[in-house]
Coordinates of C-alpha atoms in Angstrom, one line a residue:
X2 CA 145.2 168.5 104.5
X3 CA 143.6 168.8 108.0
X4 CA 141.0 165.5 106.9
X5 CA 143.8 163.2 105.3
X6 CA 146.3 164.1 108.7
X7 CA 149.5 164.0 105.9
X8 CA 152.0 166.2 106.6
X9 CA 152.8 168.8 109.4
X10 CA 149.2 170.2 111.8
X11 CA 149.3 174.4 112.1
X12 CA 149.6 175.4 114.8
X13 CA 146.9 178.1 116.2
X14 CA 148.8 180.6 115.8
X15 CA 149.9 180.2 112.6
X16 CA 145.9 179.6 111.4
X17 CA 145.2 182.9 113.5
X18 CA 147.8 184.6 111.3
X19 CA 146.9 183.3 108.3
X20 CA 143.3 183.7 108.5
X21 CA 144.7 187.7 109.4
X22 CA 145.7 188.1 106.0
X23 CA 144.0 187.0 104.3
X24 CA 141.5 189.3 106.2
X25 CA 143.6 192.1 105.6
X26 CA 143.7 191.1 101.3
X27 CA 140.3 190.9 101.3
X28 CA 140.0 187.2 100.4
X29 CA 137.9 185.7 103.0
X30 CA 134.6 184.3 101.9
X31 CA 131.4 183.6 104.3
X32 CA 127.8 181.7 104.0
X33 CA 126.2 185.5 105.1
X34 CA 125.2 188.9 103.8
X35 CA 128.2 190.9 102.2
X36 CA 128.8 194.2 104.6
X37 CA 130.3 196.2 101.6
X38 CA 130.7 199.0 103.9
X39 CA 133.1 197.5 106.0
X40 CA 135.3 196.3 102.5
X41 CA 135.4 200.2 101.8
X42 CA 136.4 201.4 105.3
X43 CA 138.9 199.0 105.2
X44 CA 140.6 199.7 102.0
X45 CA 140.2 203.0 102.7
X46 CA 142.2 202.6 106.1
X47 CA 145.0 200.0 103.8
X48 CA 145.3 202.9 101.6
X49 CA 145.9 205.6 104.7
X50 CA 148.1 203.2 105.6
X51 CA 150.1 203.0 102.6
X52 CA 150.4 206.5 102.0
X53 CA 151.6 207.3 106.4
X54 CA 154.1 204.4 104.8
X55 CA 155.4 206.1 102.0
X56 CA 155.6 209.3 103.8
X57 CA 157.9 207.9 107.0
X58 CA 159.9 206.0 104.4
X59 CA 160.2 209.4 102.5
X60 CA 163.8 208.7 101.6
X61 CA 162.8 205.3 99.3
X62 CA 159.4 207.0 98.1
X63 CA 157.8 205.3 95.2
X64 CA 155.5 206.6 92.3
X65 CA 154.4 204.0 89.3
X66 CA 154.0 205.5 86.2
X67 CA 153.3 203.1 83.7
X68 CA 153.4 199.2 82.6
X69 CA 156.4 197.9 80.8
X70 CA 155.1 194.2 80.4
X71 CA 154.1 194.8 76.9
X72 CA 157.7 196.4 75.7
X73 CA 159.0 193.3 77.6
X74 CA 156.8 190.9 75.5
X75 CA 158.2 192.7 72.0
X76 CA 161.8 191.8 73.4
X77 CA 161.6 188.3 74.3
X78 CA 164.5 187.3 71.4
X79 CA 166.9 189.9 73.5
X80 CA 166.1 188.4 76.7
X81 CA 166.3 185.2 75.7
X82 CA 170.3 186.0 74.2
X83 CA 170.9 188.0 77.0
X84 CA 170.2 184.8 79.8
X85 CA 172.1 182.4 78.5
X86 CA 175.1 180.4 78.7
X87 CA 177.3 182.1 76.3
X88 CA 176.6 185.5 76.9
X89 CA 177.3 184.0 80.4
X90 CA 180.9 183.5 79.5
X91 CA 181.1 186.8 77.4
X92 CA 179.9 188.8 80.7
X93 CA 182.9 186.9 82.7
X94 CA 185.9 187.7 80.2
X95 CA 184.5 191.3 80.4
X96 CA 184.3 191.8 84.0
X97 CA 188.2 189.7 84.0
X98 CA 189.5 192.5 81.6
X99 CA 187.8 195.3 83.3
X100 CA 189.3 194.0 87.0
X101 CA 192.6 193.4 84.7
X102 CA 192.7 197.5 84.0
X103 CA 191.4 198.0 87.5
X104 CA 194.0 196.7 88.8
X105 CA 196.9 198.4 87.0
X106 CA 194.4 201.9 86.7
X107 CA 194.3 201.6 90.8
X108 CA 195.8 205.1 91.6
X109 CA 194.2 207.1 89.1
X110 CA 191.0 205.9 89.4
X111 CA 191.5 206.9 93.1
X112 CA 192.5 210.6 91.7
X113 CA 190.1 211.1 89.5
X114 CA 187.3 210.5 92.7
X115 CA 188.5 214.1 94.0
X116 CA 186.2 215.7 91.2
X117 CA 183.4 214.0 91.0
X118 CA 180.9 215.7 93.6
X119 CA 182.0 218.9 92.5
X120 CA 179.2 221.0 90.6
X121 CA 180.1 221.1 86.9
X122 CA 180.2 217.5 87.1
X123 CA 177.1 216.4 89.2
X124 CA 174.6 217.1 86.1
X125 CA 176.7 214.1 84.1
X126 CA 176.6 212.1 87.5
X127 CA 173.0 212.2 87.6
X128 CA 172.4 211.4 84.2
X129 CA 175.1 208.1 84.0
X130 CA 173.0 207.5 87.6
X131 CA 169.6 207.1 85.5
X132 CA 171.3 205.3 82.7
X133 CA 172.4 202.6 84.6
X134 CA 169.5 202.2 87.1
X135 CA 167.5 201.8 84.0
X136 CA 169.4 199.3 82.2
X137 CA 169.7 197.7 86.4
X138 CA 166.0 197.7 86.3
X139 CA 165.4 196.2 83.0
X140 CA 167.5 193.2 84.2
X141 CA 165.1 192.3 86.5
X142 CA 162.4 192.6 84.6
X143 CA 164.1 190.6 81.9
X144 CA 164.6 187.5 84.8
X145 CA 161.1 187.7 85.4
X146 CA 159.9 187.8 82.3
X147 CA 162.5 185.1 81.2
X148 CA 160.9 182.5 83.3
X149 CA 157.2 183.1 82.6
X150 CA 156.5 185.9 85.0
X151 CA 155.1 189.5 84.3
X152 CA 155.9 193.1 84.9
X153 CA 153.1 195.3 85.3
X154 CA 155.0 198.2 87.0
X155 CA 158.1 201.1 85.7
X156 CA 157.9 203.9 88.3
X157 CA 160.0 206.3 89.8
X158 CA 161.5 205.9 93.2
X159 CA 162.8 209.1 95.4
X160 CA 166.3 207.2 96.5
X161 CA 167.5 209.5 99.1
X162 CA 165.2 212.4 97.6
X163 CA 166.9 211.9 94.4
X164 CA 164.2 210.7 91.8
X165 CA 165.4 207.1 89.8
X166 CA 163.5 204.4 88.1
X167 CA 162.3 200.8 89.6
X168 CA 160.3 198.1 88.4
X169 CA 157.7 195.9 90.2
X170 CA 159.4 192.4 90.3
X171 CA 157.7 191.2 92.8
X172 CA 155.9 188.2 90.5
X173 CA 159.1 186.3 91.1
X174 CA 157.7 185.2 94.4
X175 CA 155.1 183.0 92.4
X176 CA 158.5 180.8 91.1
X177 CA 158.5 177.6 93.1
X178 CA 162.5 177.4 92.4
X179 CA 164.6 179.5 95.1
X180 CA 167.2 179.6 92.2
X181 CA 164.9 181.1 90.2
X182 CA 164.1 184.0 92.7
X183 CA 167.5 184.6 93.9
X184 CA 168.6 184.8 89.9
X185 CA 165.9 187.7 89.7
X186 CA 167.0 189.8 92.6
X187 CA 171.2 189.2 91.0
X188 CA 169.9 190.3 87.6
X189 CA 170.3 193.7 88.9
X190 CA 173.8 193.5 90.2
X191 CA 174.6 191.3 87.6
X192 CA 173.8 193.9 85.0
X193 CA 175.4 197.1 86.7
X194 CA 178.8 194.9 86.7
X195 CA 178.9 194.3 83.2
X196 CA 178.1 198.2 82.7
X197 CA 180.9 199.2 85.3
X198 CA 183.3 196.5 83.6
X199 CA 182.3 198.0 80.1
X200 CA 182.9 201.4 81.3
X201 CA 186.3 200.8 82.8
X202 CA 187.7 199.2 79.9
X203 CA 186.4 202.9 78.0
X204 CA 187.6 204.6 81.0
X205 CA 191.6 203.1 80.8
X206 CA 191.8 203.4 77.0
X207 CA 190.4 206.7 76.3
X208 CA 192.7 209.8 75.6
X209 CA 190.2 212.3 78.3
X210 CA 187.4 214.7 77.5
X211 CA 183.8 214.2 78.4
X212 CA 183.7 210.7 77.1
X213 CA 186.3 209.5 79.9
X214 CA 184.8 211.6 82.0
X215 CA 181.3 210.0 81.5
X216 CA 183.0 206.7 81.6
X217 CA 184.4 207.5 85.2
X218 CA 180.7 208.1 86.3
X219 CA 179.3 205.4 85.0
X220 CA 181.7 203.2 87.1
X221 CA 181.7 204.7 90.5
X222 CA 177.6 204.4 90.0
X223 CA 177.8 200.8 89.0
X224 CA 179.9 199.7 91.4
X225 CA 180.2 202.3 94.6
X226 CA 176.0 201.7 94.7
X227 CA 175.6 198.3 94.0
X228 CA 178.0 197.5 97.3
X229 CA 175.8 200.3 99.4
X230 CA 172.6 199.5 98.7
X231 CA 171.9 196.2 96.4
X232 CA 174.2 194.2 97.3
X233 CA 174.1 194.7 101.2
X234 CA 171.2 192.5 102.4
X235 CA 171.1 195.1 105.0
X236 CA 169.3 197.3 103.0
X237 CA 166.0 196.2 101.8
X238 CA 166.8 195.9 98.5
X239 CA 168.0 193.0 95.9
X240 CA 170.6 191.7 98.2
X241 CA 167.6 191.7 100.8
X242 CA 165.7 189.2 98.4
X243 CA 168.5 187.0 97.7
X244 CA 169.0 187.1 101.3
X245 CA 165.5 185.8 102.8
X246 CA 165.0 183.7 99.4
X247 CA 168.7 181.8 100.8
X248 CA 167.3 181.5 104.6
X249 CA 164.0 180.9 103.7
X250 CA 162.8 183.7 105.9
X251 CA 160.6 185.5 104.1
X252 CA 160.0 189.3 105.9
X253 CA 163.3 188.7 107.3
X254 CA 163.0 192.9 108.4
X255 CA 159.5 192.9 109.8
X256 CA 159.7 189.5 111.9
X257 CA 163.6 190.8 113.4
X258 CA 161.9 194.0 114.3
X259 CA 158.9 191.5 115.5
X260 CA 161.7 189.2 117.6
X261 CA 163.5 192.7 119.3
X262 CA 160.1 193.9 120.6
X263 CA 159.6 190.4 122.3
X264 CA 163.0 190.4 123.3
X265 CA 162.3 193.6 124.9
X266 CA 158.4 192.2 126.1
X267 CA 159.9 189.1 127.4
X268 CA 163.2 190.2 129.2
X269 CA 163.1 193.7 129.8
X270 CA 159.5 194.1 130.8
X271 CA 158.6 190.6 131.9
X272 CA 155.6 190.3 130.1
X273 CA 155.4 186.4 130.1
X274 CA 152.6 186.0 127.5
X275 CA 154.8 187.9 124.9
X276 CA 154.9 186.8 121.3
X277 CA 157.7 184.7 120.3
X278 CA 158.1 185.0 116.7
X279 CA 160.9 182.6 115.9
X280 CA 160.7 178.9 116.4
X281 CA 164.7 177.3 116.7
X282 CA 167.8 179.2 117.7
X283 CA 168.8 179.7 114.7
X284 CA 166.2 182.4 113.6
X285 CA 166.3 183.9 117.2
X286 CA 170.3 184.5 116.2
X287 CA 169.6 185.9 112.3
X288 CA 166.3 188.2 113.5
X289 CA 168.2 189.5 116.0
X290 CA 171.7 189.9 114.8
X291 CA 170.2 191.5 111.5
X292 CA 167.3 193.3 113.0
X293 CA 170.1 195.3 114.9
X294 CA 172.6 195.4 111.9
X295 CA 169.9 197.1 109.8
X296 CA 169.2 199.9 111.7
X297 CA 172.8 200.6 112.7
X298 CA 173.9 200.7 109.0
X299 CA 171.6 202.8 107.8
X300 CA 171.7 205.5 110.0
X301 CA 175.5 205.1 109.4
X302 CA 174.4 205.3 105.7
X303 CA 172.3 208.1 105.9
X304 CA 174.8 210.5 107.4
X305 CA 177.9 209.4 105.7
X306 CA 175.9 210.6 102.5
X307 CA 174.6 213.7 104.0
X308 CA 178.1 214.5 105.0
X309 CA 179.6 213.3 102.2
X310 CA 177.4 216.3 99.7
X311 CA 177.7 219.1 102.5
X312 CA 180.8 220.2 101.3
X313 CA 179.5 220.8 97.9
X314 CA 175.6 221.1 98.6
X315 CA 174.9 222.7 102.0
X316 CA 171.2 223.4 101.8
X317 CA 170.3 219.8 100.4
X318 CA 172.4 218.7 102.7
X319 CA 171.1 220.7 105.5
X320 CA 167.2 219.6 104.6
X321 CA 168.1 215.7 103.8
X322 CA 169.6 216.5 108.0
X323 CA 166.8 217.6 109.2
X324 CA 164.6 214.8 107.3
X325 CA 166.9 212.2 108.9
X326 CA 166.5 213.4 112.7
X327 CA 163.1 213.4 112.0
X328 CA 162.3 210.2 109.9
X329 CA 165.0 207.8 112.4
X330 CA 164.9 209.8 115.6
X331 CA 162.3 211.7 116.4
X332 CA 159.8 209.4 115.0
X333 CA 160.7 206.1 116.4
X334 CA 160.9 207.7 119.7
X335 CA 158.0 209.3 119.8
X336 CA 156.2 205.9 118.3
X337 CA 158.5 204.1 121.7
X338 CA 157.2 206.4 124.0
X339 CA 153.3 205.9 122.8
X340 CA 154.0 202.1 122.6
X341 CA 155.3 201.9 126.5
X342 CA 152.5 204.7 127.8
X343 CA 149.6 203.8 125.9
X344 CA 149.8 200.1 123.4
X345 CA 147.3 197.8 125.2
X346 CA 149.8 194.4 124.6
X347 CA 151.3 196.1 127.8
X348 CA 148.5 197.0 129.9
X349 CA 149.3 194.1 132.2
X350 CA 153.3 194.9 133.2
X351 CA 152.0 199.0 132.1
X352 CA 153.9 200.1 135.6
X353 CA 156.8 198.2 135.2
X354 CA 157.3 199.0 131.5
X355 CA 156.8 202.6 132.3
X356 CA 159.6 202.4 135.5
X357 CA 162.2 200.2 133.2
X358 CA 162.3 202.6 130.5
X359 CA 161.9 206.0 133.0
X360 CA 164.6 204.1 135.0
X361 CA 167.3 203.1 131.4
X362 CA 166.9 206.4 129.9
X363 CA 167.0 208.1 132.6
X364 CA 170.4 205.8 133.7
X365 CA 171.5 206.5 129.5
X366 CA 171.4 210.4 130.4
X367 CA 173.2 210.3 133.1
X368 CA 176.4 208.2 131.8
X369 CA 176.1 210.2 128.4
X370 CA 176.2 213.5 130.5
X371 CA 177.9 212.9 133.5
X372 CA 180.4 210.4 133.2
X373 CA 183.5 211.4 132.2
X374 CA 185.7 209.2 129.6
X375 CA 188.7 209.3 127.9
X376 CA 188.7 212.5 125.0
X377 CA 191.4 211.9 122.3
X378 CA 191.7 212.5 119.0
X379 CA 194.5 211.2 116.6
X380 CA 196.4 213.3 113.6
X381 CA 198.9 211.7 110.8
X382 CA 202.8 212.8 110.8
X383 CA 205.6 211.2 110.4
X384 CA 209.5 210.6 111.7
X385 CA 212.0 213.3 111.6
X386 CA 215.6 213.6 113.0
X387 CA 216.0 216.6 115.4
X388 CA 218.8 217.4 113.8
X389 CA 219.4 217.0 109.8
X390 CA 220.5 218.7 106.7
X391 CA 219.7 217.8 103.0
X392 CA 222.8 216.5 100.6
X393 CA 222.7 219.1 98.4
X394 CA 224.6 219.0 94.9
X395 CA 226.5 222.6 94.2
X396 CA 227.4 222.1 90.5
X397 CA 225.8 220.0 88.5
X398 CA 227.6 217.3 86.6
X399 CA 227.6 213.6 85.8
X400 CA 228.5 211.4 89.2
X401 CA 231.9 210.1 88.3
X402 CA 232.7 208.1 91.9
X403 CA 231.1 207.4 95.3
X404 CA 233.0 207.4 98.4
X405 CA 230.2 206.5 100.8
X406 CA 227.4 203.8 101.2
X407 CA 224.0 203.3 102.4
X408 CA 223.4 204.5 105.7
X409 CA 227.0 205.4 106.4
X410 CA 228.5 206.9 109.3
X411 CA 230.0 210.6 108.1
X412 CA 231.8 213.5 109.4
X413 CA 231.2 217.0 108.4
X414 CA 233.3 217.8 105.4
X415 CA 233.6 214.1 104.0
X416 CA 233.5 213.7 100.3
X417 CA 229.9 211.1 100.1
X418 CA 230.3 211.5 95.8
X419 CA 232.1 213.4 92.9
X420 CA 230.9 214.4 90.0
X421 CA 232.5 215.4 86.4
X422 CA 231.6 218.1 84.4
X423 CA 234.0 218.7 81.0
X424 CA 231.9 221.3 80.4
X425 CA 233.2 223.1 83.7
X426 CA 236.7 221.7 82.2
X427 CA 236.5 223.2 79.4
X428 CA 235.8 226.7 80.5
X429 CA 238.4 226.6 83.2
X430 CA 241.2 225.8 80.3
X431 CA 239.6 228.2 78.3
X432 CA 239.9 231.3 81.0
X433 CA 243.4 229.7 82.1
X434 CA 244.3 230.6 78.1
X435 CA 242.8 234.2 78.3
X436 CA 244.8 235.0 81.7
X437 CA 247.9 233.9 79.8
X438 CA 247.1 235.4 77.1
X439 CA 246.4 238.4 78.6
X440 CA 249.9 238.5 81.4
X441 CA 251.5 238.2 78.0
X442 CA 249.8 241.0 76.8
X443 CA 251.0 242.9 80.1
X444 CA 254.8 242.5 79.8
X445 CA 254.6 243.7 76.2
X446 CA 252.7 246.9 77.3
X447 CA 255.3 247.3 79.9
X448 CA 258.2 247.2 78.1
X449 CA 256.7 248.7 74.8
X450 CA 253.6 251.3 75.6
X451 CA 253.3 251.9 79.4
X452 CA 250.2 254.4 78.8
X453 CA 248.3 251.0 78.5
X454 CA 248.7 248.9 81.3
X455 CA 246.1 249.8 83.3
X456 CA 243.1 248.4 81.0
X457 CA 245.3 245.7 80.7
X458 CA 245.1 245.5 84.1
X459 CA 242.2 245.4 85.0
X460 CA 241.4 242.6 82.5
X461 CA 243.9 240.6 84.1
X462 CA 242.0 241.1 87.3
X463 CA 238.4 240.5 85.7
X464 CA 239.9 237.1 84.4
X465 CA 241.5 236.4 87.2
X466 CA 238.3 236.4 88.9
X467 CA 236.3 234.2 86.6
X468 CA 238.9 231.6 86.9
X469 CA 238.8 231.5 90.7
X470 CA 235.1 231.5 90.4
X471 CA 235.2 228.4 88.0
X472 CA 237.9 226.8 90.3
X473 CA 235.1 226.9 93.3
X474 CA 232.1 225.5 90.9
X475 CA 234.6 223.1 90.2
X476 CA 235.4 222.4 93.6
X477 CA 231.4 222.4 94.6
X478 CA 231.4 219.3 92.3
X479 CA 232.5 217.3 95.6
X480 CA 229.4 216.1 97.5
X481 CA 230.3 217.2 101.4
X482 CA 228.8 216.4 104.7
X483 CA 227.1 219.3 105.7
X484 CA 227.2 217.7 109.3
X485 CA 227.8 214.9 111.7
X486 CA 225.5 212.0 111.3
X487 CA 224.0 209.0 109.0
X488 CA 223.9 209.4 105.2
X489 CA 220.5 208.8 104.3
X490 CA 220.1 207.9 101.0
X491 CA 218.9 205.0 98.8
X492 CA 221.3 202.9 96.7
X493 CA 223.9 205.5 96.2
X494 CA 225.8 203.6 94.1
X495 CA 223.0 203.9 91.3
X496 CA 223.8 207.5 90.9
X497 CA 227.2 206.7 89.0
X498 CA 226.7 207.6 85.4
X499 CA 223.5 209.8 86.2
X500 CA 223.7 213.7 85.7
X501 CA 222.8 215.9 88.7
X502 CA 221.5 219.7 88.2
X503 CA 222.5 222.1 91.1
X504 CA 220.8 222.1 93.9
X505 CA 219.5 218.5 93.4
X506 CA 219.4 216.5 96.6
X507 CA 221.0 213.3 97.1
X508 CA 219.8 212.4 100.6
X509 CA 220.2 213.6 104.0
X510 CA 222.5 213.5 106.7
X511 CA 220.6 212.7 109.9
X512 CA 221.4 213.1 113.3
X513 CA 220.2 209.8 115.1
X514 CA 220.6 210.8 118.5
X515 CA 217.3 212.6 118.5
X516 CA 213.8 212.1 117.0
X517 CA 210.5 214.3 116.5
X518 CA 207.2 213.3 115.2
X519 CA 205.5 216.2 113.3
X520 CA 201.8 215.6 113.4
X521 CA 199.5 217.4 110.6
X522 CA 196.5 218.6 112.8
X523 CA 193.2 220.1 111.6
X524 CA 191.7 223.5 113.1
X525 CA 189.0 221.8 114.1
X526 CA 191.4 220.3 116.6
X527 CA 194.0 222.3 117.4
X528 CA 192.5 225.2 119.5
X529 CA 192.0 222.1 121.8
X530 CA 195.7 221.9 122.4
X531 CA 195.8 226.1 122.4
X532 CA 193.1 225.7 125.3
X533 CA 194.3 223.0 127.8
X534 CA 197.8 220.9 127.5
X535 CA 197.4 217.1 126.8
X536 CA 197.2 215.0 129.9
X537 CA 199.3 212.1 127.9
X538 CA 200.4 212.0 124.1
X539 CA 201.8 208.7 122.1
X540 CA 202.6 207.8 119.2
X541 CA 202.4 204.1 116.7
X542 CA 204.1 203.9 113.8
X543 CA 202.5 202.6 110.7
X544 CA 203.5 198.2 110.4
X545 CA 204.4 198.6 114.3
X546 CA 201.0 199.3 115.8
X547 CA 200.9 197.5 118.3
X548 CA 204.5 199.5 120.2
X549 CA 203.4 202.3 121.7
X550 CA 206.5 205.3 121.7
X551 CA 205.9 207.6 124.7
X552 CA 206.4 211.5 124.0
X553 CA 208.4 214.4 126.1
X554 CA 207.1 217.8 125.0
X555 CA 204.3 218.6 122.6
X556 CA 205.0 222.2 120.5
X557 CA 202.1 223.5 118.6
X558 CA 203.7 225.8 115.3
X559 CA 200.9 229.0 116.2
X560 CA 200.7 229.4 112.4
X561 CA 198.0 227.3 109.5
X562 CA 199.7 226.0 106.9
X563 CA 199.0 224.3 103.3
X564 CA 201.9 222.5 103.1
X565 CA 202.0 218.9 104.6
X566 CA 205.8 217.8 105.7
X567 CA 205.8 214.5 103.5
X568 CA 203.1 213.4 100.4
X569 CA 202.5 210.7 102.5
X570 CA 200.2 211.9 104.4
X571 CA 197.9 213.4 102.0
X572 CA 195.3 211.7 99.4
X573 CA 198.0 211.1 96.6
X574 CA 200.7 209.5 98.8
X575 CA 197.6 207.3 100.2
X576 CA 196.7 209.1 103.5
X577 CA 194.2 210.5 105.2
X578 CA 194.6 214.4 104.9
X579 CA 192.9 216.0 101.7
X580 CA 194.8 217.7 99.2
X581 CA 194.1 220.0 96.2
X582 CA 194.0 217.7 92.9
X583 CA 195.9 220.7 90.7
X584 CA 199.4 220.3 93.2
X585 CA 201.0 217.7 91.3
X586 CA 203.7 217.2 94.6
X587 CA 200.8 216.0 96.9
X588 CA 201.7 218.3 99.6
X589 CA 198.8 221.2 98.8
X590 CA 196.4 220.6 101.5
X591 CA 192.4 221.4 100.4
X592 CA 192.4 223.7 104.2
X593 CA 194.8 225.2 106.3
X594 CA 196.4 223.1 108.5
X595 CA 198.5 223.2 111.7
X596 CA 201.6 221.3 112.4
X597 CA 202.7 220.1 115.7
X598 CA 205.7 218.8 116.9
X599 CA 206.2 216.1 119.5
X600 CA 209.8 215.2 121.2
X601 CA 210.2 211.2 121.1
X602 CA 211.7 209.2 123.5
X603 CA 213.5 206.5 122.8
X604 CA 215.4 205.4 125.8
X605 CA 212.8 202.5 126.8
X606 CA 214.0 198.8 126.5
X607 CA 210.9 198.3 124.4
X608 CA 211.8 200.3 121.5
X609 CA 214.5 198.4 120.8
X610 CA 213.4 196.7 117.9
X611 CA 211.5 200.2 116.3
X612 CA 213.1 201.3 113.2
X613 CA 214.2 204.6 113.3
X614 CA 213.3 206.3 109.6
X615 CA 213.9 209.4 109.0
X616 CA 210.1 210.3 107.0
X617 CA 208.3 207.2 108.4
X618 CA 204.4 207.8 109.0
X619 CA 202.1 207.0 111.9
X620 CA 199.7 208.5 114.1
X621 CA 199.8 210.4 117.3
X622 CA 197.2 210.3 119.9
X623 CA 196.6 213.0 122.3
X624 CA 194.5 212.4 125.5
X625 CA 192.7 215.8 126.8
X626 CA 190.9 216.1 129.8
X627 CA 188.0 213.6 130.4
X628 CA 184.9 214.4 129.1
X629 CA 181.2 212.6 129.2
X630 CA 180.4 210.8 126.0
X631 CA 177.4 214.1 125.2
X632 CA 179.8 216.7 125.5
X633 CA 182.3 215.3 123.3
X634 CA 179.3 214.4 120.5
X635 CA 177.8 218.3 120.8
X636 CA 181.6 219.6 120.2
X637 CA 181.6 217.5 117.1
X638 CA 178.7 218.3 115.9
X639 CA 179.2 222.5 116.3
X640 CA 182.2 221.9 114.9
X641 CA 180.9 220.2 111.8
X642 CA 178.1 222.9 111.5
X643 CA 180.3 225.3 111.8
X644 CA 182.8 224.1 109.3
X645 CA 179.7 223.3 106.7
X646 CA 176.9 225.2 107.0
X647 CA 179.2 228.3 109.4
X648 CA 176.6 228.4 112.0

């Protein structure tokens, strides 16, 4: 190319980079005497570097096991059937059917997740995960083999310290067509979606038992893990390699790190000869965004995983937390300090680099530990009328007539509806007949046998009392308003013809002059309300998040409770408070909580359009004394250690 002059001429930097890569791979030939000792020494250093890299990346350690290429050659016929247009149609139809079942059974799917990480199920979860990942890796290997590549490594990867299978599909890098390389990357995810679809269809149609539980495990592991790890390009898995192929940006992660390093050297340390990696504005943007996003995502992902398992596996989560701090905090900080104080690349700007680093770190430290920032926390809750009473049926019967409509203004003892009870009417008539018969017997005894009058009088008194009780029960068939207010009932006319049992509640009567907000506060946060009064408290209702409702007073009920004021606040009702799976009402909490009652102000003009519906959910925000951010973080960390590890 250099002789002909065809194409773009490589620059000096590109030639040096290419020669360095060839040198590292022991692929340079030159006219002279070979120095074998140097080759072996370089090989030894490369192996040491690889081992060190694996130890540093301990959350994703890989161990090769055997060569599966011969097995794949014998399965070429099956691979040809699976990677074909007819099977693509089958795949699409299966996924669509599974999506239909998923939408129809979404609530059941969500409820089943409560026992997913239980110790009795974790073994089956691992078995299902290995099964899913084996098929996932088979998908990668099959596409590589279908396009003429070879797969020579099947091994075990310790993903988050959990051993799982993996294959080396790097042969796809030799494919000229970008579409083939992208399909190799997507093959594992497509396989998992197909497996998850089949498992979801089975789960929806199975009656129960171990098979249904295993199907659910497969659904979760073949879908959630795919989204968190494989589809997401921020992790170096399938999505990452698909993105690099789509953007034609190989080694995206390494280049992103080098680009961030360049930005640091050029614009923070003012090193004029800093080597820039990106050649275009688009590359600069991608490298910067990817470098920052991938680092943040990894920290949040691993932290979230550790927190998720800490409730069930304390020792494992603690060990993983220590490893996370070492690999993502301690060691990177150590490397950065070594880079600033000892890197030859900063020799010309060493003093400036050290000074800027100390100033920035000192400023960050001061901002974190000495600058007060708003200290707030939120809690879910519901609106309640300050005074309300349930409209309770006094005697069972069939609703005959409704006298008041929905949201009607009523006064105490107004008739809301009337019920009929023919059995009660029959018993009243029967009792009246018995009373009349006993009266006749009384008069006969008075005339013929006065000595028998006393027992007849006693029987007559008992019968009359029973009749009065029955008449009193009949009076209870009229449902009366327990107080003045608004009758809060939905579609009262629909009750006509329905049988209501004694004690059933038919809406409630609300005094709409004043409302309270009843919030559910966790044990970790309620102690702060006992120690100090909030500086400001406000409420925002769901559906009206931009309307801030002020609060007059706050009262903490000084007793823990395991019941929610409304099922809408718990998991079963779509809320955020964890509830027990055994409680069908959805109101029993997994951990004790505290109730905080706040009086809401309604006299502001900005609140004129708010729908003050009794039982409407929302969130309350407590503004406490401003505290430095680091102290807030330390407090939350101590609370987490106390909660999960009893430390």
